[in-house]
Amino acid sequence: MDMENIIHNEIPGVITTTSQGITEFLKTTKIQDLINWGRKNSLWFMAQAMGCCGVEIIVTGMSPMDTDRFGIIPRNSPRHADVMIISGYVTKKYLPALKRLWDQMPAPKWIICMGDCSISGGPFYESYSTVQNIDKIFPVDVYIPGCPPRPEALIQGFLELQKKIAAKKDKGTAYMR
């Protein structure tokens, strides 16, 4: 028996597959719904608190709001987080560090833009040092408008992200390439 017949023909009694086959199986079965249920109920976030929105993020994690009851837990390391909250203005000097943190996060990962400064530049619009159009740099899933938005708005943004993950309409599902 030559090697070409072994490689191209199926081996009796052995099921072989590829990583692409596993990916397609996960995407098309109910297992994906179970995986997304676990993902949406355990969103660990890393906050990039620039400006006044950082105070609102801190308040969101305190006892009156208590994000822990939703499975939303703050993390300090990008390697443990799957949601990045960009709040406030992003300067051109800070952008490379923000990209590095985004690259260190494991997939799937999501981004929430919080506050007018991160969405459109706010009062720093068209400033020489502020990055405009953050959504062209990062795949933003949820926008939370306001200056600064209330903690309730941040919780609502997380709930909207959970709905997108459950409906498979989020941008973070590119985890299986």
Coordinates of C-alpha atoms in Angstrom, one line a residue:
M1 CA 0.0 0.0 0.0
D2 CA 1.6 3.3 -1.0
M3 CA 1.5 6.5 1.0
E4 CA -0.8 8.4 -1.5
N5 CA -3.7 5.9 -0.9
I6 CA -3.4 6.3 2.9
I7 CA -3.4 10.1 2.7
H8 CA -6.2 10.6 0.2
N9 CA -8.5 7.7 1.1
E10 CA -10.4 7.5 4.4
I11 CA -8.9 5.2 7.0
P12 CA -11.5 2.6 8.0
G13 CA -12.7 3.0 11.6
V14 CA -11.0 6.4 12.0
I15 CA -12.8 9.7 11.9
T16 CA -10.6 12.5 10.8
T17 CA -11.4 16.2 10.7
T18 CA -9.8 19.6 10.4
S19 CA -9.9 22.7 12.5
Q20 CA -12.1 24.3 9.9
G21 CA -14.5 21.4 10.2
I22 CA -14.7 21.8 13.9
T23 CA -15.2 25.6 13.5
E24 CA -18.1 25.0 11.1
F25 CA -19.6 22.4 13.4
L26 CA -19.5 24.8 16.3
K27 CA -21.0 27.6 14.3
T28 CA -24.0 25.6 13.0
T29 CA -25.1 23.6 16.0
K30 CA -26.7 24.4 19.4
I31 CA -23.3 24.1 21.0
Q32 CA -22.7 27.7 19.8
D33 CA -25.8 28.9 21.7
L34 CA -24.5 27.2 24.9
I35 CA -21.0 28.8 24.4
N36 CA -22.5 32.2 23.8
W37 CA -24.8 31.8 26.9
G38 CA -21.6 31.3 29.0
R39 CA -19.8 34.2 27.3
K40 CA -22.7 36.7 27.8
N41 CA -23.1 35.8 31.4
S42 CA -19.4 36.2 32.3
L43 CA -18.2 39.5 30.8
W44 CA -15.0 40.5 32.5
F45 CA -14.1 44.1 31.6
M46 CA -10.9 46.2 31.5
A47 CA -11.5 49.9 31.8
Q48 CA -9.5 52.5 30.0
A49 CA -10.7 55.4 32.2
M50 CA -9.6 58.6 30.7
G51 CA -11.3 61.8 31.9
C52 CA -14.5 62.1 33.9
C53 CA -16.1 58.8 32.6
G54 CA -13.6 56.9 34.8
V55 CA -15.5 58.0 38.0
E56 CA -18.8 56.6 36.5
I57 CA -17.1 53.2 35.8
I58 CA -15.9 53.1 39.4
V59 CA -19.4 53.9 40.7
T60 CA -20.8 51.1 38.4
G61 CA -18.7 48.5 40.3
M62 CA -19.7 49.7 43.8
S63 CA -22.5 48.4 45.9
P64 CA -25.5 50.5 44.7
M65 CA -25.0 49.3 41.1
D66 CA -23.2 46.0 41.7
T67 CA -22.3 44.6 38.3
D68 CA -21.2 41.3 39.9
R69 CA -24.9 40.2 39.9
F70 CA -24.8 40.3 36.1
G71 CA -21.5 38.4 35.9
I72 CA -19.7 41.6 34.9
I73 CA -16.5 41.7 36.8
P74 CA -13.6 44.2 36.5
R75 CA -10.2 42.8 35.7
N76 CA -6.8 44.5 35.8
S77 CA -5.0 42.4 33.3
P78 CA -5.9 42.4 29.6
R79 CA -5.1 38.7 29.5
H80 CA -8.1 38.1 31.8
A81 CA -10.5 40.5 30.3
D82 CA -12.8 40.0 27.3
V83 CA -14.5 43.5 27.2
M84 CA -12.6 46.7 26.9
I85 CA -14.3 49.9 27.9
I86 CA -12.9 53.0 26.2
S87 CA -14.1 56.0 28.1
G88 CA -13.1 59.6 27.7
Y89 CA -10.7 61.0 25.1
V90 CA -8.0 58.9 23.5
T91 CA -4.8 60.9 22.7
K92 CA -2.5 60.0 19.9
K93 CA 0.2 59.4 22.4
Y94 CA -1.9 56.8 24.3
L95 CA -3.3 55.0 21.2
P96 CA -0.3 52.6 20.7
A97 CA -0.6 51.5 24.3
L98 CA -4.4 51.0 23.8
K99 CA -3.7 48.9 20.7
R100 CA -1.2 46.8 22.6
L101 CA -3.7 46.1 25.3
W102 CA -6.4 45.2 22.7
D103 CA -3.9 42.8 21.1
Q104 CA -3.2 41.1 24.4
M105 CA -6.8 40.3 25.1
P106 CA -7.9 36.8 24.3
A107 CA -10.5 36.2 21.6
P108 CA -13.5 36.6 21.6
K109 CA -13.3 40.2 22.8
W110 CA -15.6 43.2 22.7
I111 CA -15.4 46.9 23.0
I112 CA -17.7 49.4 24.6
C113 CA -17.2 53.1 23.8
M114 CA -18.5 55.2 26.7
G115 CA -18.9 58.9 26.7
D116 CA -19.0 61.6 24.0
C117 CA -15.2 62.0 24.1
S118 CA -14.5 58.4 23.0
I119 CA -17.3 58.3 20.5
S120 CA -16.8 61.6 18.7
G121 CA -14.0 63.5 20.5
G122 CA -16.4 65.6 22.6
P123 CA -15.1 69.0 23.4
F124 CA -11.7 67.9 22.1
Y125 CA -13.1 67.3 18.6
E126 CA -10.5 68.1 15.9
S127 CA -7.8 68.7 18.5
Y128 CA -4.2 68.1 17.4
S129 CA -3.7 65.5 20.1
T130 CA -7.0 63.6 20.2
V131 CA -7.8 60.6 18.1
Q132 CA -11.0 60.9 16.0
N133 CA -13.2 58.1 14.8
I134 CA -12.1 55.4 17.3
D135 CA -14.5 53.0 15.5
K136 CA -12.2 52.9 12.5
I137 CA -9.4 51.7 14.7
F138 CA -11.3 49.2 16.9
P139 CA -14.4 47.1 16.2
V140 CA -16.8 48.9 18.6
D141 CA -19.8 46.8 19.6
V142 CA -21.8 49.2 21.9
Y143 CA -21.8 53.0 22.1
I144 CA -22.9 54.7 25.3
P145 CA -23.6 58.4 24.8
G146 CA -23.5 61.0 27.5
C147 CA -21.1 63.4 29.1
P148 CA -20.4 61.5 31.3
P149 CA -23.0 58.7 31.0
R150 CA -24.6 57.6 34.3
P151 CA -23.7 54.2 35.8
E152 CA -27.2 52.9 34.8
A153 CA -26.3 53.7 31.1
L154 CA -23.1 51.6 31.4
I155 CA -25.1 48.7 32.8
Q156 CA -27.6 49.1 30.0
G157 CA -24.7 49.0 27.5
F158 CA -23.5 45.7 29.0
L159 CA -27.1 44.3 28.7
E160 CA -27.1 45.4 25.1
L161 CA -23.8 43.7 24.5
Q162 CA -25.2 40.5 26.1
K163 CA -28.2 40.6 23.8
K164 CA -25.8 41.0 20.8
I165 CA -23.7 38.0 21.9
A166 CA -26.8 35.8 22.4
A167 CA -28.1 36.8 19.0
K168 CA -24.7 36.3 17.4
K169 CA -24.7 39.9 16.0
D170 CA -21.6 41.0 17.9
K171 CA -18.3 41.8 16.3
G172 CA -16.4 39.6 18.8
T173 CA -17.5 36.3 17.2
A174 CA -14.5 36.2 15.0
Y175 CA -12.9 33.9 17.5
M176 CA -12.9 31.0 15.2
R177 CA -10.9 31.8 12.1

